[in-house]
Amino acid sequence: VKAVVVGGGSWGTAFARVLADGGHRVTLACRDAEQARAIERTGWNPRYVTGVDVSDVSASPIDAAPLGEADVVAVAVPSRAFAEVVAALPGTSPLLILTKGLDPGTGEMLSTLIDRRPVAVLSGPHIAVEVGARRPTAAVVASTDWDLAVSLQRAINSRFFRVYVKPDVRGVELCGAAKNVIALAAGALDGLALGDNAKATLVTRGLAEMSWLGEACGARRETFAGLAGMGDLIVTCSSPHGRNRQAGELIARGTPAREVAATIGMVVEGLPTAPLLRDLAHRLGVRVPITEAVCRVLEGESRVEAEIEGLMAREPAPEFPWDVDALEPNPPETAP
Amino acid sequence: VKAVVVGGGSWGTAFARVLADGGHRVTLACRDAEQARAIERTGWNPRYVTGVDVSDVSASPIDAAPLGEADVVAVAVPSRAFAEVVAALPGTSPLLILTKGLDPGTGEMLSTLIDRRPVAVLSGPHIAVEVGARRPTAAVVASTDWDLAVSLQRAINSRFFRVYVKPDVRGVELCGAAKNVIALAAGALDGLALGDNAKATLVTRGLAEMSWLGEACGARRETFAGLAGMGDLIVTCSSPHGRNRQAGELIARGTPAREVAATIGMVVEGLPTAPLLRDLAHRLGVRVPITEAVCRVLEGESRVEAEIEGLMAREPAPEFPWDVDALEPNPPETAP
């Protein structure tokens, strides 16, 4: 398989390593021509990810990459650049979305921006430095084109990187966007040293609100229990490498939200995603109390401590709406 | 409310603290009379949990505890002692199960051993030392008796310990038993330093097999996405305090399985639960590849490294059986 990975950040670089391990011919296409030259010359990409040898991967600027003859083009640029980068790609090869976020222009899933190509999405618990070091993990590839999904599964699957397939593109995309928002909240708990019980509670209730929003978008609830949902959420909220978790930690300790991305030095997708997700939830009439709390803190309207107290002080309720399905006609109020 | 907590281990002690914080009259009833005297005299239980002040809790041997006049009796003894302890309890007060495991005599859920009393189960992400220190967490109380569930919720809920109610007793019990088995596997990954992606993958696939087994037992799949399932599983697999995680770590580093409980010095529920759960899965015809792998390692038939390779090398598959529902009549084989 001839593959082009567009985006020379940490995940693009690590994913190029995964494809090269599968014996494929891989080009890493960078938006920054100087970075491409450095990777091509040295075989490493130390600015974004350490310890990942890509000496058997070609690196080039995007406009010089063999996009027209690729069997698959994987895109791993930040969500804010996704629409522009994808619109400028020549050819009609299948496109594999690696970016996790929403389109800032429309607030929509990134796959909705693509109309001329077959589309699939890859997601899962993927801290780049671990994948680049061939530590074992698993992934899902979602596509409504089942033959495309299975052919990508066969091409990418390895002893270190187990790939499952599924049809729920929308669910996988929503998971990838929303988990970064929950990770901001999880990092805030770390910043206040509230412990592992609190974190596990937040992650569980966070996944619940992600899945309610997902169902309202037409996603399958079960997708949220899978590798793109629970799996990626867990690692994003727990790994010391997780940028969104780090950002939440910094904010809880007093760094202003507008300075935190600069402090981290890489894109923190949860920051632009949080208000987009809140707006989406409002449009669909879905309650997302954790996402709302994150937005209030990011917008300087509230402090982390007050939001946690507020979440804990809500009226006691059943765990899930369906826990009271059997109790009609006078069910207790269900608060998420 | 007058409450008796039976079992003076770490969780019984911390839960007595939660009840006392609610303003209730609490007795901690210990199987070991000498331990009861020490707690009553000092107000602390340093053998099992540090930093939890229980000076406002009475401590007594079980046979001297005010069991007949209690509004609720919470039981937190090891699963191997549960049947005997519960059979000997006087009175007919509602019983709240805190123990997480299966009855070794029958292989059944612990609630099946109780016939003379109303029953509820409490579960969630509850590292005892954190709960005892009033760090925030949440819990579920499950009962088929909704009035009992709601009255316990009102009695237990606090600013630090948020309680949700639900009717799925069987699901909550199965979660509590099975999560310890998955945590043995998670600890083994820690022992081999395989990283956060691998752990998140294991936890996600572990919860999937827990939920398949649960559905076959009549539990609701959604329970596994809640605090008793995902929440407790995450904390059990990640906290440095998790005994089952610790046991798995020791085994992966070479401690024989039969010595590991003695090394840890407290009950490791996953060790007796693993073969019971495998037998249950066999009776019900459910595939539980992670539980099977844990059993093979515990029984000395295999090594952790070989089991991980085996899990990663299985034929590529859809993520969940229902991911191929739309693909009849010739769906790809679904391997869990």
XYZ file of C-alpha atoms in Angstrom:
672
model
C 0.000 0.000 0.000
C 1.166 3.542 -0.811
C 0.163 5.881 1.997
C 0.541 9.587 2.668
C 0.161 10.897 6.211
C -0.630 14.627 6.150
C 0.482 16.439 9.295
C 3.891 16.091 10.904
C 2.848 16.458 14.534
C 3.304 13.759 17.157
C 0.422 11.541 16.069
C 1.041 11.887 12.335
C 4.639 10.867 12.926
C 3.782 7.903 15.160
C 1.077 6.727 12.751
C 3.548 6.910 9.845
C 5.699 4.559 11.943
C 2.741 2.136 12.335
C 2.160 2.090 8.563
C 5.865 1.645 7.792
C 5.933 -1.297 10.225
C 3.247 -2.859 8.039
C 5.694 -2.805 5.128
C 3.921 0.033 3.318
C 5.493 2.897 1.362
C 4.803 5.926 3.534
C 5.245 9.644 2.969
C 4.873 12.068 5.863
C 3.562 15.299 4.325
C 4.257 18.325 6.510
C 2.644 21.742 6.371
C 6.045 23.192 7.332
C 8.530 22.598 4.485
C 11.518 23.199 6.732
C 10.290 20.541 9.180
C 9.841 18.107 6.273
C 13.426 18.674 5.166
C 14.704 18.088 8.709
C 12.759 14.823 9.071
C 13.871 13.652 5.632
C 17.500 14.443 6.470
C 17.648 13.055 10.041
C 14.912 10.383 10.218
C 13.527 11.881 13.431
C 10.926 14.496 14.423
C 12.168 15.656 17.817
C 10.098 18.832 17.874
C 6.881 16.821 18.286
C 7.726 13.297 19.416
C 10.883 11.746 20.806
C 12.190 8.254 20.172
C 10.244 7.489 16.985
C 12.572 6.455 14.163
C 11.028 7.412 10.814
C 14.133 6.949 8.710
C 12.243 4.517 6.449
C 9.466 7.097 5.885
C 9.770 9.801 3.216
C 9.050 13.326 4.399
C 8.014 16.167 2.106
C 6.018 19.370 2.027
C 2.324 18.706 1.322
C 2.465 20.092 -2.222
C 5.319 17.738 -3.138
C 3.773 14.589 -1.612
C 2.559 11.786 -3.958
C -1.081 12.413 -3.088
C -2.505 11.556 -6.502
C -1.098 8.040 -6.500
C -1.717 7.198 -2.816
C -3.952 4.262 -1.901
C -4.898 6.108 1.272
C -4.340 9.620 2.617
C -4.370 9.873 6.417
C -4.914 13.384 7.799
C -3.541 14.335 11.227
C -3.532 18.147 11.170
C -5.169 20.213 13.950
C -8.952 20.564 13.614
C -8.671 24.293 12.928
C -6.589 23.561 9.788
C -8.507 20.471 8.662
C -11.007 22.072 6.274
C -8.394 24.116 4.433
C -5.852 21.292 4.179
C -8.392 18.736 2.967
C -9.918 21.097 0.384
C -6.488 21.573 -1.170
C -5.590 17.856 -1.436
C -5.439 16.602 -5.047
C -6.752 13.208 -6.115
C -9.675 11.101 -4.989
C -7.947 8.497 -2.794
C -9.761 7.299 0.315
C -9.211 9.631 3.243
C -8.530 8.359 6.769
C -9.262 10.986 9.440
C -6.859 10.952 12.391
C -7.685 14.465 13.648
C -9.839 14.609 16.786
C -12.015 17.692 16.985
C -14.859 19.563 15.321
C -14.694 21.953 12.382
C -14.559 25.443 13.923
C -16.374 26.993 10.949
C -19.475 24.814 11.068
C -19.280 23.082 14.463
C -19.739 19.809 12.568
C -17.868 16.519 12.489
C -14.832 16.630 10.214
C -16.132 13.862 7.924
C -18.953 16.190 6.839
C -16.343 18.344 5.081
C -15.437 15.575 2.638
C -17.596 14.833 -0.370
C -15.351 13.664 -3.209
C -13.702 10.676 -1.503
C -14.453 7.539 0.471
C -13.923 8.352 4.165
C -12.890 6.409 7.259
C -11.938 7.501 10.772
C -9.289 5.932 12.998
C -9.374 6.347 16.755
C -8.521 4.702 20.054
C -6.196 5.068 23.066
C -3.138 6.415 21.269
C -0.527 8.291 23.209
C 1.833 8.956 20.298
C 5.125 8.295 22.030
C 3.941 4.838 23.157
C 2.637 3.882 19.722
C 5.892 5.072 18.169
C 7.769 2.826 20.604
C 5.648 -0.173 19.478
C 4.021 -0.660 22.850
C 0.781 -2.604 22.303
C -2.525 -0.851 21.763
C -5.685 -1.198 19.727
C -7.727 1.021 17.433
C -11.015 1.206 15.618
C -11.437 2.116 11.956
C -14.963 3.279 11.227
C -16.485 3.696 7.809
C -19.901 3.357 6.249
C -17.957 1.772 3.354
C -17.351 -1.647 4.903
C -14.915 -2.802 2.211
C -12.795 0.291 2.829
C -12.880 -0.309 6.595
C -11.797 -3.931 6.237
C -9.066 -3.130 3.702
C -7.655 -0.457 6.042
C -7.889 -2.903 8.953
C -5.837 -5.459 6.986
C -3.275 -2.827 6.007
C -2.812 -1.292 9.477
C -3.294 -4.226 11.883
C -0.097 -5.579 13.462
C 1.173 -7.401 16.548
C 1.488 -4.023 18.277
C -1.537 -2.225 16.879
C -4.719 -4.306 16.816
C -7.404 -2.818 14.584
C -11.153 -3.409 14.933
C -13.707 -2.202 12.385
C -17.157 -0.687 12.868
C -19.673 1.335 10.843
C -20.403 4.200 13.288
C -18.321 7.058 11.828
C -20.317 9.753 13.589
C -19.942 8.105 16.993
C -16.198 7.647 16.619
C -15.762 11.273 15.555
C -17.859 12.620 18.403
C -15.871 10.530 20.889
C -12.597 11.916 19.565
C -13.788 15.488 19.900
C -15.575 15.238 23.238
C -12.963 13.233 25.125
C -10.606 16.206 25.030
C -13.174 18.336 26.852
C -13.652 15.744 29.594
C -9.850 15.489 29.828
C -9.648 19.208 30.616
C -11.940 18.525 33.584
C -9.944 15.436 34.598
C -6.755 17.460 34.546
C -8.395 20.045 36.772
C -9.084 17.308 39.346
C -5.399 16.376 39.146
C -4.485 20.012 39.661
C -6.481 20.009 42.896
C -5.165 16.546 43.916
C -8.688 15.191 44.394
C -7.710 11.567 43.941
C -8.417 8.529 41.805
C -12.031 7.989 42.908
C -12.956 11.501 41.831
C -11.198 11.054 38.500
C -12.901 7.718 37.812
C -16.265 9.257 38.701
C -15.686 12.202 36.379
C -14.553 9.992 33.513
C -17.585 7.720 33.926
C -20.108 10.544 34.103
C -18.210 12.310 31.312
C -18.589 9.308 29.036
C -22.294 9.187 29.936
C -22.846 12.753 28.766
C -20.737 12.120 25.654
C -22.971 9.165 24.800
C -26.215 11.110 25.348
C -24.962 13.783 22.998
C -23.815 11.120 20.568
C -27.177 9.408 20.487
C -28.820 12.742 19.769
C -26.412 13.091 16.803
C -27.357 9.667 15.436
C -24.371 7.789 16.859
C -24.716 4.375 18.512
C -24.552 4.346 22.292
C -22.334 1.251 22.220
C -19.575 3.102 20.373
C -18.956 5.089 23.543
C -18.217 1.850 25.414
C -15.509 0.999 22.897
C -11.909 1.915 22.178
C -12.722 5.282 20.567
C -14.929 6.228 23.531
C -14.000 4.724 26.861
C -10.534 3.583 25.737
C -9.365 6.902 24.373
C -11.063 8.834 27.175
C -9.266 6.810 29.852
C -5.830 7.304 28.367
C -6.427 10.972 27.606
C -7.506 11.571 31.195
C -4.735 9.519 32.813
C -1.533 9.681 30.782
C 1.047 12.227 31.910
C 1.540 12.891 28.174
C -2.093 13.953 27.635
C -2.050 17.606 26.603
C -5.662 18.301 27.416
C -5.251 16.738 30.842
C -2.120 18.873 31.339
C -4.007 21.979 30.266
C -6.745 21.316 32.822
C -4.145 20.796 35.513
C -2.498 24.124 34.708
C -5.825 25.952 34.700
C -6.831 24.509 38.073
C -3.517 25.719 39.459
C -4.054 29.252 38.203
C -2.763 29.548 34.622
C -5.272 31.649 32.637
C -7.062 29.556 30.007
C -5.918 31.831 27.165
C -2.252 31.256 28.081
C -2.352 27.510 28.586
C -1.892 26.422 24.961
C 1.208 28.599 24.667
C 2.563 27.112 27.897
C 2.099 23.568 26.562
C 3.495 24.492 23.137
C 1.231 22.165 21.157
C -2.385 22.311 20.007
C -4.845 21.629 22.868
C -7.941 20.493 20.966
C -10.256 20.569 23.983
C -10.046 24.365 24.252
C -11.756 25.187 20.932
C -13.924 22.056 21.089
C -15.604 22.766 24.447
C -17.812 25.697 23.327
C -18.586 23.996 19.993
C -19.781 20.937 21.871
C -21.848 22.990 24.277
C -23.511 24.762 21.350
C -24.206 21.408 19.692
C -25.766 20.110 22.924
C -27.942 23.209 23.196
C -29.126 22.831 19.606
C -30.050 19.196 20.288
C -31.521 19.783 23.760
C -29.060 17.472 25.535
C -27.835 18.173 29.085
C -24.033 18.159 29.351
C -23.246 19.391 32.887
C -19.511 18.632 32.797
C -19.007 20.291 29.402
C -20.968 23.313 30.629
C -18.762 23.501 33.717
C -15.605 23.322 31.588
C -16.870 26.158 29.382
C -17.666 28.374 32.371
C -14.150 27.871 33.745
C -12.515 28.460 30.333
C -14.544 31.645 29.898
C -13.512 32.931 33.318
C -17.062 32.853 34.673
C -16.350 30.349 37.393
C -13.618 28.500 39.248
C -12.923 24.758 39.215
C -13.617 24.345 42.936
C -17.053 25.962 42.639
C -17.958 23.781 39.656
C -17.015 20.575 41.476
C -19.072 21.597 44.489
C -21.967 22.360 42.200
C -21.778 18.986 40.464
C -21.634 17.120 43.795
C -24.470 19.146 45.338
C -27.099 18.431 42.693
C -30.311 16.718 43.788
C -29.764 12.941 44.228
C -31.030 11.050 41.194
C -31.071 7.697 39.423
C -27.799 6.886 37.638
C -29.255 6.863 34.126
C -32.606 7.884 32.669
C -33.381 4.245 31.828
C -32.934 3.229 35.467
C -36.406 4.633 36.077
C -38.052 3.234 32.956
C -39.772 0.602 35.091
C -41.092 3.125 37.595
C -43.779 4.956 35.658
C -46.124 6.732 36.086
C -44.326 8.864 38.723
C -40.597 8.422 38.201
C -38.175 10.473 40.292
C -36.582 13.338 38.416
C -33.575 12.180 36.358
C -30.611 14.511 36.542
C -27.545 13.528 34.558
C -30.603 6.217 61.061
C -29.023 3.472 63.161
C -26.521 1.557 61.068
C -24.222 -1.399 61.650
C -21.289 -1.992 59.310
C -20.145 -5.617 59.546
C -16.482 -6.085 58.668
C -13.631 -3.964 59.995
C -11.406 -4.016 56.922
C -10.428 -0.910 54.983
C -13.720 -0.435 53.156
C -15.943 -1.234 56.144
C -14.030 1.342 58.141
C -14.158 4.032 55.458
C -17.862 3.401 54.832
C -18.570 3.716 58.567
C -16.918 7.146 58.268
C -19.266 8.067 55.366
C -22.324 7.091 57.428
C -21.091 8.913 60.512
C -20.563 12.041 58.367
C -24.261 11.803 57.534
C -25.045 12.222 61.231
C -26.078 8.589 61.715
C -25.401 6.368 64.735
C -22.901 3.853 63.420
C -21.455 0.668 64.877
C -18.503 -1.028 63.197
C -18.922 -4.748 63.923
C -15.645 -6.654 63.611
C -15.147 -10.379 63.238
C -12.001 -9.990 65.370
C -12.988 -8.973 68.915
C -9.497 -7.732 69.742
C -9.532 -5.443 66.696
C -12.944 -4.099 67.786
C -11.582 -3.251 71.238
C -8.564 -1.472 69.694
C -10.756 0.619 67.375
C -13.171 1.435 70.208
C -10.277 2.489 72.440
C -8.208 4.491 69.921
C -10.702 5.683 67.291
C -8.444 4.444 64.477
C -8.001 1.207 62.447
C -4.371 1.419 61.347
C -4.063 -2.263 60.467
C -6.366 -1.808 57.458
C -6.617 1.871 56.609
C -4.604 4.885 57.645
C -5.854 8.384 58.311
C -9.551 7.571 58.829
C -10.801 8.920 62.153
C -13.635 6.721 63.438
C -13.702 8.047 66.988
C -17.396 8.909 66.611
C -18.178 5.325 65.506
C -18.786 2.549 68.044
C -16.783 -0.616 67.466
C -17.761 -4.017 68.810
C -17.512 -7.718 68.062
C -20.280 -8.886 65.719
C -22.168 -10.761 68.439
C -22.325 -7.638 70.619
C -23.421 -5.249 67.857
C -26.978 -3.791 67.934
C -28.025 -5.753 64.852
C -31.631 -6.310 65.895
C -32.391 -2.618 66.193
C -30.438 -1.402 63.141
C -32.246 0.389 60.318
C -29.653 -0.996 57.929
C -26.850 -3.559 58.169
C -24.012 -3.019 55.701
C -21.769 -6.049 55.125
C -18.145 -5.593 54.059
C -16.527 -8.948 54.885
C -14.493 -10.908 52.292
C -16.615 -12.924 49.848
C -15.343 -16.216 51.277
C -16.825 -15.299 54.698
C -19.994 -13.655 53.415
C -22.374 -16.634 53.507
C -21.434 -17.665 57.027
C -21.472 -14.141 58.461
C -24.808 -13.246 56.901
C -26.477 -16.520 57.977
C -25.570 -15.749 61.587
C -26.893 -12.163 61.631
C -29.955 -11.716 63.866
C -32.893 -9.546 62.924
C -34.565 -8.739 59.626
C -33.191 -5.253 58.897
C -32.423 -4.365 55.287
C -29.010 -5.564 54.236
C -26.644 -3.429 52.147
C -23.954 -5.504 50.409
C -20.542 -3.828 50.192
C -18.548 -7.017 49.496
C -17.367 -7.436 45.886
C -17.056 -11.045 44.824
C -18.978 -14.267 44.238
C -19.982 -16.879 46.787
C -17.276 -19.571 46.595
C -19.721 -22.314 47.557
C -22.229 -21.741 44.772
C -20.422 -19.445 42.320
C -23.452 -17.172 42.558
C -23.950 -13.481 43.302
C -23.935 -12.721 47.011
C -27.486 -11.330 47.014
C -28.775 -14.810 46.160
C -27.718 -15.923 49.651
C -30.199 -13.595 51.349
C -33.850 -14.484 51.611
C -35.217 -13.082 54.885
C -34.395 -9.405 54.326
C -34.720 -6.578 51.827
C -31.400 -6.299 49.949
C -29.462 -3.514 48.271
C -25.923 -3.339 46.863
C -23.587 -0.359 47.010
C -20.720 -0.001 44.559
C -18.584 2.509 42.665
C -15.003 3.800 42.448
C -14.083 3.573 46.108
C -10.454 3.450 47.124
C -11.029 3.299 50.879
C -8.287 5.661 51.989
C -9.599 8.408 49.681
C -13.207 7.983 50.798
C -12.077 8.032 54.420
C -10.276 11.309 53.710
C -13.514 12.810 52.302
C -12.158 13.210 48.808
C -15.130 13.397 46.421
C -16.535 10.316 44.741
C -19.855 8.830 43.717
C -21.656 5.533 44.194
C -24.656 3.566 43.050
C -27.139 1.847 45.338
C -29.055 -0.858 43.508
C -32.160 -2.580 44.741
C -35.273 -4.085 43.230
C -37.004 -2.447 46.216
C -37.056 1.145 44.929
C -38.204 2.661 48.223
C -35.277 0.995 49.986
C -32.846 2.251 47.330
C -34.103 5.823 47.599
C -34.120 5.790 51.410
C -30.521 4.551 51.444
C -29.589 7.183 48.857
C -31.023 9.919 51.094
C -29.221 8.517 54.135
C -25.799 8.075 52.518
C -25.578 10.941 49.988
C -23.310 13.830 50.980
C -21.175 16.611 49.510
C -18.297 14.131 49.287
C -20.150 10.944 48.385
C -22.786 11.383 45.693
C -25.208 8.452 45.513
C -27.214 7.419 42.459
C -29.913 4.726 42.525
C -30.753 2.000 40.029
C -32.699 -1.269 39.958
C -30.072 -3.606 38.409
C -28.772 -5.531 41.456
C -27.397 -8.386 39.396
C -25.447 -6.080 37.097
C -23.914 -4.130 39.957
C -22.878 -7.342 41.719
C -21.351 -8.849 38.604
C -19.391 -5.642 37.984
C -17.999 -5.716 41.513
C -16.852 -9.297 41.163
C -15.484 -9.166 37.628
C -13.585 -5.888 37.863
C -11.104 -7.493 40.235
C -10.233 -10.109 37.617
C -9.622 -7.477 34.938
C -7.529 -5.560 37.474
C -5.231 -8.572 37.876
C -4.604 -8.353 34.124
C -4.143 -4.575 34.271
C -1.594 -4.984 37.028
C 0.261 -7.510 34.902
C 0.580 -4.878 32.151
C 1.994 -2.501 34.759
C 4.439 -5.200 35.829
C 5.720 -5.393 32.260
C 5.652 -1.574 31.836
C 3.526 -1.804 28.676
C 2.158 1.705 28.950
C -1.089 3.622 29.218
C -2.448 2.766 25.766
C -2.209 -0.952 26.519
C -3.878 -0.477 29.900
C -6.734 1.569 28.430
C -7.226 -1.048 25.724
C -7.327 -3.856 28.274
C -9.754 -2.015 30.526
C -12.059 -1.251 27.597
C -12.062 -4.785 26.239
C -12.321 -6.091 29.799
C -15.470 -4.088 30.409
C -16.848 -5.405 27.104
C -16.453 -9.010 28.206
C -17.853 -8.185 31.647
C -20.937 -6.729 29.997
C -21.436 -9.734 27.682
C -21.314 -12.018 30.679
C -23.626 -9.690 32.569
C -26.223 -9.648 29.829
C -26.186 -13.442 29.804
C -26.895 -13.312 33.561
C -29.857 -10.986 33.079
C -28.050 -7.746 33.912
C -28.506 -4.566 31.870
C -25.684 -3.692 29.507
C -25.904 -0.033 30.528
C -24.962 -0.840 34.126
C -21.477 -1.664 32.903
C -21.115 1.879 31.532
C -21.864 3.284 34.980
C -20.066 3.906 38.238
C -20.214 0.266 39.405
C -18.836 -0.917 36.057
C -16.567 1.494 34.231
C -16.020 3.762 37.248
C -14.948 1.082 39.666
C -12.988 -0.771 36.988
C -10.962 2.326 36.113
C -9.986 3.075 39.684
C -9.271 -0.563 40.509
C -6.983 -0.819 37.487
C -5.220 2.509 38.000
C -4.899 3.342 41.701
C -1.598 2.455 43.344
C -3.760 1.313 46.298
C -5.629 -1.306 44.227
C -4.780 -4.707 45.698
C -5.826 -6.711 42.684
C -3.786 -4.458 40.404
C -0.835 -4.868 42.779
C -1.270 -8.647 42.764
C -1.169 -8.714 38.967
C 1.950 -6.580 38.968
C 3.690 -8.964 41.374
C 2.680 -12.014 39.339
C 3.973 -10.488 36.091
C 7.275 -9.830 37.828
C 7.610 -13.411 38.983
C 5.835 -13.857 42.333
C 3.956 -17.195 42.253
C 0.192 -16.680 42.264
C -0.272 -18.773 45.429
C 2.122 -16.474 47.356
C 0.799 -13.145 46.187
C -2.058 -12.724 48.693
C 0.342 -13.346 51.574
C 2.764 -10.787 50.122
C 0.024 -8.150 49.948
C -1.334 -9.068 53.392
C -4.990 -8.401 52.576
C -7.695 -10.337 50.740
C -7.236 -10.210 46.945
C -10.762 -10.943 45.715
C -9.783 -11.400 42.078
C -7.837 -14.578 42.833
C -10.808 -16.733 43.934
C -13.207 -14.871 41.616
C -11.357 -15.551 38.345
C -12.092 -19.309 38.091
C -15.659 -18.823 39.364
C -16.261 -16.272 36.645
C -14.734 -18.490 33.980
C -16.986 -21.355 35.061
C -20.003 -19.049 34.955
C -19.057 -17.930 31.442
C -18.681 -21.545 30.324
C -22.092 -22.463 31.744
C -23.646 -19.531 29.886
C -21.666 -19.970 26.670
C -20.060 -16.517 26.799
C -16.531 -15.876 25.496
C -14.311 -14.150 28.067
C -10.798 -14.168 26.572
C -9.197 -11.896 29.178
C -10.664 -13.830 32.116
C -9.517 -17.086 30.508
C -6.008 -15.660 30.104
C -5.939 -14.568 33.759
C -6.993 -18.060 34.872
C -4.303 -19.735 32.779
C -1.626 -17.500 34.311
C -2.972 -18.006 37.870
C -2.991 -21.770 37.336
C 0.602 -21.730 36.094
C -0.356 -22.941 32.625
C 0.910 -19.879 30.831
C 2.912 -16.692 31.206
C 1.651 -13.113 30.972
C 3.797 -12.292 27.933
C 2.441 -15.250 25.975
C -1.151 -14.345 26.836
C -0.710 -10.743 25.662
C 0.815 -11.930 22.398
C -2.068 -14.320 21.965
C -4.685 -11.623 22.552
C -2.988 -9.246 20.087
C -2.507 -11.929 17.422
C -6.148 -12.993 17.109
C -7.788 -12.648 13.709
C -8.825 -9.007 13.047
C -12.523 -8.511 13.745
C -15.276 -5.945 14.191
C -15.182 -4.173 17.563
C -18.520 -5.530 18.826
C -20.919 -8.181 17.555
C -23.528 -5.503 16.823
C -21.093 -3.660 14.542
C -21.896 -6.261 11.903
C -25.652 -6.402 12.469
C -26.175 -4.394 9.291
C -23.986 -6.679 7.207
C -26.037 -9.872 6.976
C -26.185 -12.376 5.391
C -22.401 -12.912 5.379
C -20.927 -10.996 8.303
C -17.224 -11.313 9.076
C -16.476 -13.520 12.062
C -16.812 -11.621 15.338
C -14.085 -12.353 17.831
C -14.306 -10.574 21.170
